[in-house]
N, CA, C, O and CB atoms as a CASP TS submission, in Angstrom:
PFRMAT TS
TARGET T0000
AUTHOR 0000-0000-0000
METHOD Language model
MODEL 1
PARENT N/A
ATOM      1  N   UNK     1     200.566 -30.825 195.786  1.00  0.00           N
ATOM      2  CA  UNK     1     200.798 -31.494 197.054  1.00  0.00           C
ATOM      3  C   UNK     1     201.559 -30.568 197.992  1.00  0.00           C
ATOM      4  O   UNK     1     202.305 -29.684 197.571  1.00  0.00           O
ATOM      5  CB  UNK     1     201.569 -32.810 196.845  1.00  0.00           C
ATOM      6  N   UNK     2     201.346 -30.802 199.244  1.00  0.00           N
ATOM      7  CA  UNK     2     202.029 -30.006 200.250  1.00  0.00           C
ATOM      8  C   UNK     2     201.217 -29.979 201.525  1.00  0.00           C
ATOM      9  O   UNK     2     200.143 -30.576 201.592  1.00  0.00           O
ATOM     10  CB  UNK     2     202.280 -28.586 199.744  1.00  0.00           C
ATOM     11  N   UNK     3     201.716 -29.293 202.536  1.00  0.00           N
ATOM     12  CA  UNK     3     200.976 -29.206 203.796  1.00  0.00           C
ATOM     13  C   UNK     3     199.681 -28.423 203.626  1.00  0.00           C
ATOM     14  O   UNK     3     199.587 -27.529 202.785  1.00  0.00           O
ATOM     15  CB  UNK     3     201.838 -28.555 204.876  1.00  0.00           C
ATOM     16  N   UNK     4     198.695 -28.770 204.429  1.00  0.00           N
ATOM     17  CA  UNK     4     197.396 -28.097 204.352  1.00  0.00           C
ATOM     18  C   UNK     4     197.534 -26.591 204.516  1.00  0.00           C
ATOM     19  O   UNK     4     196.789 -25.825 203.906  1.00  0.00           O
ATOM     20  CB  UNK     4     196.450 -28.646 205.412  1.00  0.00           C
ATOM     21  N   UNK     5     198.482 -26.170 205.335  1.00  0.00           N
ATOM     22  CA  UNK     5     198.648 -24.736 205.598  1.00  0.00           C
ATOM     23  C   UNK     5     199.077 -23.966 204.348  1.00  0.00           C
ATOM     24  O   UNK     5     198.937 -22.744 204.305  1.00  0.00           O
ATOM     25  CB  UNK     5     199.673 -24.525 206.706  1.00  0.00           C
ATOM     26  N   UNK     6     199.591 -24.652 203.342  1.00  0.00           N
ATOM     27  CA  UNK     6     199.922 -23.986 202.074  1.00  0.00           C
ATOM     28  C   UNK     6     198.669 -23.581 201.300  1.00  0.00           C
ATOM     29  O   UNK     6     198.719 -22.673 200.470  1.00  0.00           O
ATOM     30  CB  UNK     6     200.790 -24.902 201.208  1.00  0.00           C
ATOM     31  N   UNK     7     197.561 -24.241 201.563  1.00  0.00           N
ATOM     32  CA  UNK     7     196.337 -24.035 200.786  1.00  0.00           C
ATOM     33  C   UNK     7     195.184 -23.431 201.579  1.00  0.00           C
ATOM     34  O   UNK     7     194.313 -22.766 201.018  1.00  0.00           O
ATOM     35  CB  UNK     7     195.896 -25.334 200.208  1.00  0.00           C
ATOM     36  N   UNK     8     195.185 -23.671 202.900  1.00  0.00           N
ATOM     37  CA  UNK     8     194.048 -23.257 203.725  1.00  0.00           C
ATOM     38  C   UNK     8     194.522 -22.460 204.942  1.00  0.00           C
ATOM     39  O   UNK     8     195.535 -22.790 205.559  1.00  0.00           O
ATOM     40  CB  UNK     8     193.235 -24.487 204.179  1.00  0.00           C
ATOM     41  N   UNK     9     193.767 -21.397 205.278  1.00  0.00           N
ATOM     42  CA  UNK     9     194.052 -20.660 206.510  1.00  0.00           C
ATOM     43  C   UNK     9     193.378 -21.332 207.694  1.00  0.00           C
ATOM     44  O   UNK     9     193.787 -21.152 208.841  1.00  0.00           O
ATOM     45  CB  UNK     9     193.588 -19.195 206.391  1.00  0.00           C
ATOM     46  N   UNK    10     192.344 -22.106 207.407  1.00  0.00           N
ATOM     47  CA  UNK    10     191.612 -22.826 208.442  1.00  0.00           C
ATOM     48  C   UNK    10     191.135 -24.139 207.836  1.00  0.00           C
ATOM     49  O   UNK    10     190.663 -24.163 206.699  1.00  0.00           O
ATOM     50  CB  UNK    10     190.408 -21.980 208.998  1.00  0.00           C
ATOM     51  N   UNK    11     191.255 -25.225 208.586  1.00  0.00           N
ATOM     52  CA  UNK    11     190.819 -26.539 208.111  1.00  0.00           C
ATOM     53  C   UNK    11     190.276 -27.303 209.299  1.00  0.00           C
ATOM     54  O   UNK    11     191.015 -27.618 210.231  1.00  0.00           O
ATOM     55  CB  UNK    11     191.985 -27.325 207.421  1.00  0.00           C
ATOM     56  N   UNK    12     188.977 -27.604 209.270  1.00  0.00           N
ATOM     57  CA  UNK    12     188.355 -28.357 210.365  1.00  0.00           C
ATOM     58  C   UNK    12     188.843 -29.794 210.328  1.00  0.00           C
ATOM     59  O   UNK    12     188.580 -30.515 209.365  1.00  0.00           O
ATOM     60  CB  UNK    12     186.803 -28.306 210.271  1.00  0.00           C
ATOM     61  N   UNK    13     189.551 -30.218 211.366  1.00  0.00           N
ATOM     62  CA  UNK    13     190.067 -31.590 211.404  1.00  0.00           C
ATOM     63  C   UNK    13     188.959 -32.612 211.588  1.00  0.00           C
ATOM     64  O   UNK    13     189.088 -33.758 211.160  1.00  0.00           O
ATOM     65  CB  UNK    13     191.084 -31.736 212.519  1.00  0.00           C
ATOM     66  N   UNK    14     187.872 -32.198 212.225  1.00  0.00           N
ATOM     67  CA  UNK    14     186.740 -33.109 212.399  1.00  0.00           C
ATOM     68  C   UNK    14     185.901 -33.085 211.118  1.00  0.00           C
ATOM     69  O   UNK    14     185.503 -32.021 210.644  1.00  0.00           O
ATOM     70  CB  UNK    14     185.873 -32.709 213.652  1.00  0.00           C
ATOM     71  N   UNK    15     185.641 -34.263 210.569  1.00  0.00           N
ATOM     72  CA  UNK    15     184.880 -34.360 209.324  1.00  0.00           C
ATOM     73  C   UNK    15     183.439 -33.913 209.524  1.00  0.00           C
ATOM     74  O   UNK    15     182.807 -34.244 210.527  1.00  0.00           O
ATOM     75  CB  UNK    15     184.913 -35.790 208.789  1.00  0.00           C
ATOM     76  N   UNK    16     182.931 -33.163 208.565  1.00  0.00           N
ATOM     77  CA  UNK    16     181.531 -32.737 208.593  1.00  0.00           C
ATOM     78  C   UNK    16     180.632 -33.875 208.141  1.00  0.00           C
ATOM     79  O   UNK    16     179.475 -33.966 208.552  1.00  0.00           O
ATOM     80  CB  UNK    16     181.316 -31.497 207.701  1.00  0.00           C
ATOM     81  N   UNK    17     181.171 -34.742 207.293  1.00  0.00           N
ATOM     82  CA  UNK    17     180.429 -35.909 206.795  1.00  0.00           C
ATOM     83  C   UNK    17     181.436 -36.987 206.422  1.00  0.00           C
ATOM     84  O   UNK    17     182.567 -36.698 206.033  1.00  0.00           O
ATOM     85  CB  UNK    17     179.523 -35.535 205.562  1.00  0.00           C
ATOM     86  N   UNK    18     181.001 -38.237 206.549  1.00  0.00           N
ATOM     87  CA  UNK    18     181.860 -39.350 206.173  1.00  0.00           C
ATOM     88  C   UNK    18     181.082 -40.353 205.351  1.00  0.00           C
ATOM     89  O   UNK    18     179.862 -40.466 205.471  1.00  0.00           O
ATOM     90  CB  UNK    18     182.456 -40.022 207.411  1.00  0.00           C
ATOM     91  N   UNK    19     181.797 -41.076 204.519  1.00  0.00           N
ATOM     92  CA  UNK    19     181.228 -42.164 203.725  1.00  0.00           C
ATOM     93  C   UNK    19     182.288 -43.260 203.651  1.00  0.00           C
ATOM     94  O   UNK    19     183.358 -43.137 204.246  1.00  0.00           O
ATOM     95  CB  UNK    19     180.791 -41.676 202.279  1.00  0.00           C
ATOM     96  N   UNK    20     181.988 -44.318 202.925  1.00  0.00           N
ATOM     97  CA  UNK    20     182.918 -45.444 202.891  1.00  0.00           C
ATOM     98  C   UNK    20     184.222 -45.118 202.192  1.00  0.00           C
ATOM     99  O   UNK    20     185.245 -45.736 202.488  1.00  0.00           O
ATOM    100  CB  UNK    20     182.277 -46.611 202.217  1.00  0.00           C
ATOM    101  N   UNK    21     184.215 -44.159 201.268  1.00  0.00           N
ATOM    102  CA  UNK    21     185.439 -43.890 200.513  1.00  0.00           C
ATOM    103  C   UNK    21     185.996 -42.487 200.696  1.00  0.00           C
ATOM    104  O   UNK    21     187.060 -42.179 200.158  1.00  0.00           O
ATOM    105  CB  UNK    21     185.187 -44.120 199.070  1.00  0.00           C
ATOM    106  N   UNK    22     185.314 -41.635 201.432  1.00  0.00           N
ATOM    107  CA  UNK    22     185.809 -40.260 201.587  1.00  0.00           C
ATOM    108  C   UNK    22     185.182 -39.585 202.797  1.00  0.00           C
ATOM    109  O   UNK    22     184.199 -40.055 203.369  1.00  0.00           O
ATOM    110  CB  UNK    22     185.521 -39.438 200.323  1.00  0.00           C
ATOM    111  N   UNK    23     185.797 -38.459 203.163  1.00  0.00           N
ATOM    112  CA  UNK    23     185.276 -37.590 204.210  1.00  0.00           C
ATOM    113  C   UNK    23     185.205 -36.174 203.645  1.00  0.00           C
ATOM    114  O   UNK    23     185.941 -35.822 202.723  1.00  0.00           O
ATOM    115  CB  UNK    23     186.169 -37.648 205.505  1.00  0.00           C
ATOM    116  N   UNK    24     184.311 -35.373 204.212  1.00  0.00           N
ATOM    117  CA  UNK    24     184.215 -33.972 203.818  1.00  0.00           C
ATOM    118  C   UNK    24     184.559 -33.107 205.023  1.00  0.00           C
ATOM    119  O   UNK    24     184.018 -33.283 206.115  1.00  0.00           O
ATOM    120  CB  UNK    24     182.792 -33.633 203.272  1.00  0.00           C
ATOM    121  N   UNK    25     185.479 -32.164 204.794  1.00  0.00           N
ATOM    122  CA  UNK    25     185.912 -31.230 205.829  1.00  0.00           C
ATOM    123  C   UNK    25     185.645 -29.814 205.339  1.00  0.00           C
ATOM    124  O   UNK    25     185.760 -29.527 204.147  1.00  0.00           O
ATOM    125  CB  UNK    25     187.423 -31.429 206.180  1.00  0.00           C
ATOM    126  N   UNK    26     185.283 -28.921 206.277  1.00  0.00           N
ATOM    127  CA  UNK    26     185.134 -27.515 205.933  1.00  0.00           C
ATOM    128  C   UNK    26     186.471 -26.812 206.126  1.00  0.00           C
ATOM    129  O   UNK    26     187.233 -27.142 207.035  1.00  0.00           O
ATOM    130  CB  UNK    26     184.028 -26.845 206.790  1.00  0.00           C
ATOM    131  N   UNK    27     186.749 -25.839 205.259  1.00  0.00           N
ATOM    132  CA  UNK    27     188.019 -25.114 205.318  1.00  0.00           C
ATOM    133  C   UNK    27     187.829 -23.718 204.726  1.00  0.00           C
ATOM    134  O   UNK    27     186.778 -23.397 204.172  1.00  0.00           O
ATOM    135  CB  UNK    27     189.139 -25.888 204.559  1.00  0.00           C
ATOM    136  N   UNK    28     188.876 -22.897 204.858  1.00  0.00           N
ATOM    137  CA  UNK    28     188.914 -21.575 204.212  1.00  0.00           C
ATOM    138  C   UNK    28     190.187 -21.497 203.383  1.00  0.00           C
ATOM    139  O   UNK    28     191.278 -21.806 203.864  1.00  0.00           O
ATOM    140  CB  UNK    28     188.856 -20.405 205.273  1.00  0.00           C
ATOM    141  N   UNK    29     190.031 -21.078 202.129  1.00  0.00           N
ATOM    142  CA  UNK    29     191.175 -20.977 201.229  1.00  0.00           C
ATOM    143  C   UNK    29     192.149 -19.898 201.682  1.00  0.00           C
ATOM    144  O   UNK    29     191.742 -18.828 202.137  1.00  0.00           O
ATOM    145  CB  UNK    29     190.705 -20.691 199.811  1.00  0.00           C
ATOM    146  N   UNK    30     193.420 -20.187 201.553  1.00  0.00           N
ATOM    147  CA  UNK    30     194.452 -19.203 201.888  1.00  0.00           C
ATOM    148  C   UNK    30     194.426 -18.051 200.887  1.00  0.00           C
ATOM    149  O   UNK    30     194.672 -16.902 201.254  1.00  0.00           O
ATOM    150  CB  UNK    30     195.851 -19.863 201.912  1.00  0.00           C
ATOM    151  N   UNK    31     194.129 -18.357 199.625  1.00  0.00           N
ATOM    152  CA  UNK    31     194.202 -17.344 198.568  1.00  0.00           C
ATOM    153  C   UNK    31     193.230 -16.179 198.770  1.00  0.00           C
ATOM    154  O   UNK    31     193.597 -15.024 198.555  1.00  0.00           O
ATOM    155  CB  UNK    31     193.934 -17.988 197.235  1.00  0.00           C
ATOM    156  N   UNK    32     191.987 -16.476 199.183  1.00  0.00           N
ATOM    157  CA  UNK    32     191.005 -15.390 199.313  1.00  0.00           C
ATOM    158  C   UNK    32     190.065 -15.537 200.509  1.00  0.00           C
ATOM    159  O   UNK    32     189.130 -14.751 200.664  1.00  0.00           O
ATOM    160  CB  UNK    32     190.187 -15.308 198.061  1.00  0.00           C
ATOM    161  N   UNK    33     190.310 -16.537 201.351  1.00  0.00           N
ATOM    162  CA  UNK    33     189.485 -16.727 202.541  1.00  0.00           C
ATOM    163  C   UNK    33     188.126 -17.329 202.275  1.00  0.00           C
ATOM    164  O   UNK    33     187.299 -17.426 203.181  1.00  0.00           O
ATOM    165  CB  UNK    33     189.304 -15.440 203.223  1.00  0.00           C
ATOM    166  N   UNK    34     187.885 -17.735 201.035  1.00  0.00           N
ATOM    167  CA  UNK    34     186.583 -18.311 200.685  1.00  0.00           C
ATOM    168  C   UNK    34     186.366 -19.627 201.432  1.00  0.00           C
ATOM    169  O   UNK    34     187.253 -20.481 201.459  1.00  0.00           O
ATOM    170  CB  UNK    34     186.481 -18.537 199.158  1.00  0.00           C
ATOM    171  N   UNK    35     185.173 -19.794 202.045  1.00  0.00           N
ATOM    172  CA  UNK    35     184.871 -21.068 202.694  1.00  0.00           C
ATOM    173  C   UNK    35     184.606 -22.144 201.636  1.00  0.00           C
ATOM    174  O   UNK    35     183.922 -21.900 200.641  1.00  0.00           O
ATOM    175  CB  UNK    35     183.650 -20.924 203.644  1.00  0.00           C
ATOM    176  N   UNK    36     185.158 -23.333 201.870  1.00  0.00           N
ATOM    177  CA  UNK    36     184.997 -24.438 200.927  1.00  0.00           C
ATOM    178  C   UNK    36     184.760 -25.732 201.686  1.00  0.00           C
ATOM    179  O   UNK    36     185.039 -25.831 202.881  1.00  0.00           O
ATOM    180  CB  UNK    36     186.235 -24.567 200.014  1.00  0.00           C
ATOM    181  N   UNK    37     184.243 -26.715 200.977  1.00  0.00           N
ATOM    182  CA  UNK    37     184.147 -28.082 201.476  1.00  0.00           C
ATOM    183  C   UNK    37     185.206 -28.888 200.729  1.00  0.00           C
ATOM    184  O   UNK    37     185.297 -28.829 199.503  1.00  0.00           O
ATOM    185  CB  UNK    37     182.691 -28.688 201.274  1.00  0.00           C
ATOM    186  N   UNK    38     185.999 -29.638 201.480  1.00  0.00           N
ATOM    187  CA  UNK    38     187.098 -30.398 200.899  1.00  0.00           C
ATOM    188  C   UNK    38     186.811 -31.882 201.045  1.00  0.00           C
ATOM    189  O   UNK    38     186.623 -32.376 202.156  1.00  0.00           O
ATOM    190  CB  UNK    38     188.443 -30.032 201.567  1.00  0.00           C
ATOM    191  N   UNK    39     186.777 -32.593 199.926  1.00  0.00           N
ATOM    192  CA  UNK    39     186.566 -34.035 199.934  1.00  0.00           C
ATOM    193  C   UNK    39     187.928 -34.716 200.034  1.00  0.00           C
ATOM    194  O   UNK    39     188.804 -34.484 199.201  1.00  0.00           O
ATOM    195  CB  UNK    39     185.790 -34.506 198.658  1.00  0.00           C
ATOM    196  N   UNK    40     188.102 -35.550 201.047  1.00  0.00           N
ATOM    197  CA  UNK    40     189.361 -36.236 201.279  1.00  0.00           C
ATOM    198  C   UNK    40     189.123 -37.734 201.129  1.00  0.00           C
ATOM    199  O   UNK    40     188.356 -38.328 201.886  1.00  0.00           O
ATOM    200  CB  UNK    40     189.941 -35.894 202.686  1.00  0.00           C
ATOM    201  N   UNK    41     189.785 -38.337 200.147  1.00  0.00           N
ATOM    202  CA  UNK    41     189.628 -39.774 199.903  1.00  0.00           C
ATOM    203  C   UNK    41     190.287 -40.563 201.029  1.00  0.00           C
ATOM    204  O   UNK    41     191.375 -40.216 201.488  1.00  0.00           O
ATOM    205  CB  UNK    41     190.236 -40.172 198.532  1.00  0.00           C
ATOM    206  N   UNK    42     189.628 -41.614 201.464  1.00  0.00           N
ATOM    207  CA  UNK    42     190.185 -42.493 202.483  1.00  0.00           C
ATOM    208  C   UNK    42     191.280 -43.355 201.874  1.00  0.00           C
ATOM    209  O   UNK    42     191.236 -43.682 200.688  1.00  0.00           O
ATOM    210  CB  UNK    42     189.086 -43.375 203.112  1.00  0.00           C
ATOM    211  N   UNK    43     192.251 -43.717 202.679  1.00  0.00           N
ATOM    212  CA  UNK    43     193.326 -44.594 202.231  1.00  0.00           C
ATOM    213  C   UNK    43     192.721 -45.919 201.767  1.00  0.00           C
ATOM    214  O   UNK    43     191.904 -46.513 202.471  1.00  0.00           O
ATOM    215  CB  UNK    43     194.373 -44.825 203.368  1.00  0.00           C
ATOM    216  N   UNK    44     193.120 -46.375 200.593  1.00  0.00           N
ATOM    217  CA  UNK    44     192.634 -47.651 200.068  1.00  0.00           C
ATOM    218  C   UNK    44     191.295 -47.549 199.364  1.00  0.00           C
ATOM    219  O   UNK    44     190.728 -48.572 198.979  1.00  0.00           O
ATOM    220  CB  UNK    44     192.526 -48.640 201.173  1.00  0.00           C
ATOM    221  N   UNK    45     190.767 -46.325 199.181  1.00  0.00           N
ATOM    222  CA  UNK    45     189.435 -46.184 198.598  1.00  0.00           C
ATOM    223  C   UNK    45     189.393 -46.649 197.145  1.00  0.00           C
ATOM    224  O   UNK    45     188.392 -47.226 196.718  1.00  0.00           O
ATOM    225  CB  UNK    45     188.979 -44.740 198.688  1.00  0.00           C
ATOM    226  N   UNK    46     190.455 -46.412 196.375  1.00  0.00           N
ATOM    227  CA  UNK    46     190.470 -46.858 194.982  1.00  0.00           C
ATOM    228  C   UNK    46     190.383 -48.377 194.924  1.00  0.00           C
ATOM    229  O   UNK    46     189.615 -48.928 194.137  1.00  0.00           O
ATOM    230  CB  UNK    46     191.743 -46.362 194.259  1.00  0.00           C
ATOM    231  N   UNK    47     191.159 -49.042 195.745  1.00  0.00           N
ATOM    232  CA  UNK    47     191.136 -50.508 195.779  1.00  0.00           C
ATOM    233  C   UNK    47     189.751 -51.011 196.180  1.00  0.00           C
ATOM    234  O   UNK    47     189.250 -51.977 195.606  1.00  0.00           O
ATOM    235  CB  UNK    47     192.204 -51.046 196.756  1.00  0.00           C
ATOM    236  N   UNK    48     189.132 -50.356 197.166  1.00  0.00           N
ATOM    237  CA  UNK    48     187.807 -50.771 197.627  1.00  0.00           C
ATOM    238  C   UNK    48     186.766 -50.570 196.535  1.00  0.00           C
ATOM    239  O   UNK    48     185.903 -51.424 196.335  1.00  0.00           O
ATOM    240  CB  UNK    48     187.407 -49.992 198.885  1.00  0.00           C
ATOM    241  N   UNK    49     186.842 -49.439 195.822  1.00  0.00           N
ATOM    242  CA  UNK    49     185.885 -49.183 194.742  1.00  0.00           C
ATOM    243  C   UNK    49     186.019 -50.227 193.635  1.00  0.00           C
ATOM    244  O   UNK    49     185.011 -50.718 193.126  1.00  0.00           O
ATOM    245  CB  UNK    49     186.090 -47.772 194.165  1.00  0.00           C
ATOM    246  N   UNK    50     187.248 -50.570 193.259  1.00  0.00           N
ATOM    247  CA  UNK    50     187.461 -51.582 192.219  1.00  0.00           C
ATOM    248  C   UNK    50     186.925 -52.943 192.664  1.00  0.00           C
ATOM    249  O   UNK    50     186.324 -53.668 191.871  1.00  0.00           O
ATOM    250  CB  UNK    50     188.959 -51.690 191.873  1.00  0.00           C
ATOM    251  N   UNK    51     187.142 -53.279 193.918  1.00  0.00           N
ATOM    252  CA  UNK    51     186.617 -54.529 194.456  1.00  0.00           C
ATOM    253  C   UNK    51     185.088 -54.539 194.427  1.00  0.00           C
ATOM    254  O   UNK    51     184.476 -55.536 194.043  1.00  0.00           O
ATOM    255  CB  UNK    51     187.121 -54.745 195.888  1.00  0.00           C
ATOM    256  N   UNK    52     184.476 -53.421 194.836  1.00  0.00           N
ATOM    257  CA  UNK    52     183.008 -53.322 194.821  1.00  0.00           C
ATOM    258  C   UNK    52     182.464 -53.444 193.394  1.00  0.00           C
ATOM    259  O   UNK    52     181.433 -54.077 193.169  1.00  0.00           O
ATOM    260  CB  UNK    52     182.552 -51.985 195.448  1.00  0.00           C
ATOM    261  N   UNK    53     183.165 -52.833 192.436  1.00  0.00           N
ATOM    262  CA  UNK    53     182.706 -52.900 191.042  1.00  0.00           C
ATOM    263  C   UNK    53     182.816 -54.323 190.500  1.00  0.00           C
ATOM    264  O   UNK    53     181.939 -54.769 189.760  1.00  0.00           O
ATOM    265  CB  UNK    53     183.521 -51.935 190.159  1.00  0.00           C
ATOM    266  N   UNK    54     183.878 -55.040 190.856  1.00  0.00           N
ATOM    267  CA  UNK    54     184.002 -56.446 190.431  1.00  0.00           C
ATOM    268  C   UNK    54     182.873 -57.280 191.020  1.00  0.00           C
ATOM    269  O   UNK    54     182.307 -58.137 190.341  1.00  0.00           O
ATOM    270  CB  UNK    54     185.373 -57.030 190.856  1.00  0.00           C
ATOM    271  N   UNK    55     182.549 -57.028 192.281  1.00  0.00           N
ATOM    272  CA  UNK    55     181.457 -57.760 192.928  1.00  0.00           C
ATOM    273  C   UNK    55     180.129 -57.487 192.230  1.00  0.00           C
ATOM    274  O   UNK    55     179.345 -58.409 192.006  1.00  0.00           O
ATOM    275  CB  UNK    55     181.361 -57.378 194.412  1.00  0.00           C
ATOM    276  N   UNK    56     179.870 -56.213 191.882  1.00  0.00           N
ATOM    277  CA  UNK    56     178.618 -55.869 191.193  1.00  0.00           C
ATOM    278  C   UNK    56     178.569 -56.502 189.809  1.00  0.00           C
ATOM    279  O   UNK    56     177.508 -56.946 189.371  1.00  0.00           O
ATOM    280  CB  UNK    56     178.464 -54.339 191.078  1.00  0.00           C
ATOM    281  N   UNK    57     179.703 -56.549 189.115  1.00  0.00           N
ATOM    282  CA  UNK    57     179.750 -57.171 187.795  1.00  0.00           C
ATOM    283  C   UNK    57     179.443 -58.656 187.898  1.00  0.00           C
ATOM    284  O   UNK    57     178.673 -59.181 187.094  1.00  0.00           O
ATOM    285  CB  UNK    57     181.122 -56.955 187.141  1.00  0.00           C
ATOM    286  N   UNK    58     180.025 -59.336 188.861  1.00  0.00           N
ATOM    287  CA  UNK    58     179.745 -60.763 189.063  1.00  0.00           C
ATOM    288  C   UNK    58     178.268 -60.992 189.362  1.00  0.00           C
ATOM    289  O   UNK    58     177.659 -61.922 188.833  1.00  0.00           O
ATOM    290  CB  UNK    58     180.607 -61.325 190.208  1.00  0.00           C
ATOM    291  N   UNK    59     177.699 -60.145 190.207  1.00  0.00           N
ATOM    292  CA  UNK    59     176.275 -60.282 190.539  1.00  0.00           C
ATOM    293  C   UNK    59     175.416 -60.076 189.297  1.00  0.00           C
ATOM    294  O   UNK    59     174.446 -60.805 189.087  1.00  0.00           O
ATOM    295  CB  UNK    59     175.872 -59.274 191.639  1.00  0.00           C
ATOM    296  N   UNK    60     175.762 -59.095 188.475  1.00  0.00           N
ATOM    297  CA  UNK    60     175.003 -58.843 187.243  1.00  0.00           C
ATOM    298  C   UNK    60     175.098 -60.033 186.300  1.00  0.00           C
ATOM    299  O   UNK    60     174.112 -60.393 185.656  1.00  0.00           O
ATOM    300  CB  UNK    60     175.513 -57.570 186.541  1.00  0.00           C
ATOM    301  N   UNK    61     176.268 -60.645 186.211  1.00  0.00           N
ATOM    302  CA  UNK    61     176.435 -61.814 185.332  1.00  0.00           C
ATOM    303  C   UNK    61     175.588 -62.993 185.813  1.00  0.00           C
ATOM    304  O   UNK    61     174.993 -63.705 185.005  1.00  0.00           O
ATOM    305  CB  UNK    61     177.920 -62.227 185.263  1.00  0.00           C
ATOM    306  N   UNK    62     175.537 -63.196 187.126  1.00  0.00           N
ATOM    307  CA  UNK    62     174.702 -64.270 187.693  1.00  0.00           C
ATOM    308  C   UNK    62     173.230 -63.997 187.403  1.00  0.00           C
ATOM    309  O   UNK    62     172.501 -64.898 186.987  1.00  0.00           O
ATOM    310  CB  UNK    62     174.933 -64.401 189.226  1.00  0.00           C
ATOM    311  N   UNK    63     172.792 -62.763 187.620  1.00  0.00           N
ATOM    312  CA  UNK    63     171.394 -62.410 187.356  1.00  0.00           C
ATOM    313  C   UNK    63     171.041 -62.615 185.885  1.00  0.00           C
ATOM    314  O   UNK    63     169.952 -63.094 185.569  1.00  0.00           O
ATOM    315  CB  UNK    63     171.125 -60.955 187.761  1.00  0.00           C
ATOM    316  N   UNK    64     171.955 -62.257 184.986  1.00  0.00           N
ATOM    317  CA  UNK    64     171.717 -62.441 183.558  1.00  0.00           C
ATOM    318  C   UNK    64     171.571 -63.927 183.239  1.00  0.00           C
ATOM    319  O   UNK    64     170.667 -64.315 182.499  1.00  0.00           O
ATOM    320  CB  UNK    64     172.864 -61.819 182.729  1.00  0.00           C
ATOM    321  N   UNK    65     172.449 -64.756 183.788  1.00  0.00           N
ATOM    322  CA  UNK    65     172.369 -66.207 183.547  1.00  0.00           C
ATOM    323  C   UNK    65     171.065 -66.801 184.066  1.00  0.00           C
ATOM    324  O   UNK    65     170.545 -67.766 183.506  1.00  0.00           O
ATOM    325  CB  UNK    65     173.552 -66.918 184.204  1.00  0.00           C
ATOM    326  N   UNK    66     170.552 -66.226 185.124  1.00  0.00           N
ATOM    327  CA  UNK    66     169.295 -66.699 185.693  1.00  0.00           C
ATOM    328  C   UNK    66     168.069 -66.087 185.008  1.00  0.00           C
ATOM    329  O   UNK    66     166.929 -66.399 185.352  1.00  0.00           O
ATOM    330  CB  UNK    66     169.258 -66.392 187.173  1.00  0.00           C
ATOM    331  N   UNK    67     168.325 -65.212 184.036  1.00  0.00           N
ATOM    332  CA  UNK    67     167.226 -64.558 183.337  1.00  0.00           C
ATOM    333  C   UNK    67     166.557 -63.475 184.143  1.00  0.00           C
ATOM    334  O   UNK    67     165.413 -63.109 183.874  1.00  0.00           O
ATOM    335  CB  UNK    67     166.214 -65.561 182.943  1.00  0.00           C
ATOM    336  N   UNK    68     167.261 -62.959 185.130  1.00  0.00           N
ATOM    337  CA  UNK    68     166.686 -61.951 186.026  1.00  0.00           C
ATOM    338  C   UNK    68     167.286 -60.571 185.787  1.00  0.00           C
ATOM    339  O   UNK    68     167.337 -59.750 186.703  1.00  0.00           O
ATOM    340  CB  UNK    68     166.895 -62.358 187.479  1.00  0.00           C
ATOM    341  N   UNK    69     167.740 -60.310 184.567  1.00  0.00           N
ATOM    342  CA  UNK    69     168.387 -59.042 184.283  1.00  0.00           C
ATOM    343  C   UNK    69     167.404 -57.972 183.803  1.00  0.00           C
ATOM    344  O   UNK    69     167.818 -56.859 183.480  1.00  0.00           O
ATOM    345  CB  UNK    69     169.464 -59.243 183.251  1.00  0.00           C
ATOM    346  N   UNK    70     166.145 -58.285 183.753  1.00  0.00           N
ATOM    347  CA  UNK    70     165.136 -57.307 183.363  1.00  0.00           C
ATOM    348  C   UNK    70     165.168 -56.939 181.892  1.00  0.00           C
ATOM    349  O   UNK    70     164.616 -55.914 181.491  1.00  0.00           O
ATOM    350  CB  UNK    70     165.299 -56.079 184.172  1.00  0.00           C
ATOM    351  N   UNK    71     165.811 -57.771 181.089  1.00  0.00           N
ATOM    352  CA  UNK    71     165.863 -57.503 179.653  1.00  0.00           C
ATOM    353  C   UNK    71     166.836 -56.414 179.273  1.00  0.00           C
ATOM    354  O   UNK    71     166.760 -55.874 178.169  1.00  0.00           O
ATOM    355  CB  UNK    71     164.513 -57.137 179.162  1.00  0.00           C
ATOM    356  N   UNK    72     167.759 -56.076 180.175  1.00  0.00           N
ATOM    357  CA  UNK    72     168.751 -55.031 179.877  1.00  0.00           C
ATOM    358  C   UNK    72     169.866 -55.628 179.034  1.00  0.00           C
ATOM    359  O   UNK    72     170.410 -56.683 179.362  1.00  0.00           O
ATOM    360  CB  UNK    72     169.328 -54.410 181.188  1.00  0.00           C
ATOM    361  N   UNK    73     170.201 -54.952 177.953  1.00  0.00           N
ATOM    362  CA  UNK    73     171.291 -55.425 177.085  1.00  0.00           C
ATOM    363  C   UNK    73     172.582 -54.739 177.426  1.00  0.00           C
ATOM    364  O   UNK    73     173.609 -55.008 176.802  1.00  0.00           O
ATOM    365  CB  UNK    73     170.960 -55.194 175.615  1.00  0.00           C
TER
END
């Protein structure tokens, strides 16, 4: 942990790509100047992922009870 400047000589503040739980930023490593892509988790992403997984589990249980699980054990 520490400030970005401890690890990168350059860090694009504008995300190159975004998703519901993370963003990707381009940067250059301080150690050797190598260009890298840095995945930055969004605040609350762990909680959101756990909530999404609980929702999917509930949906799977309903489908199984209805006999619509495709025979998956």
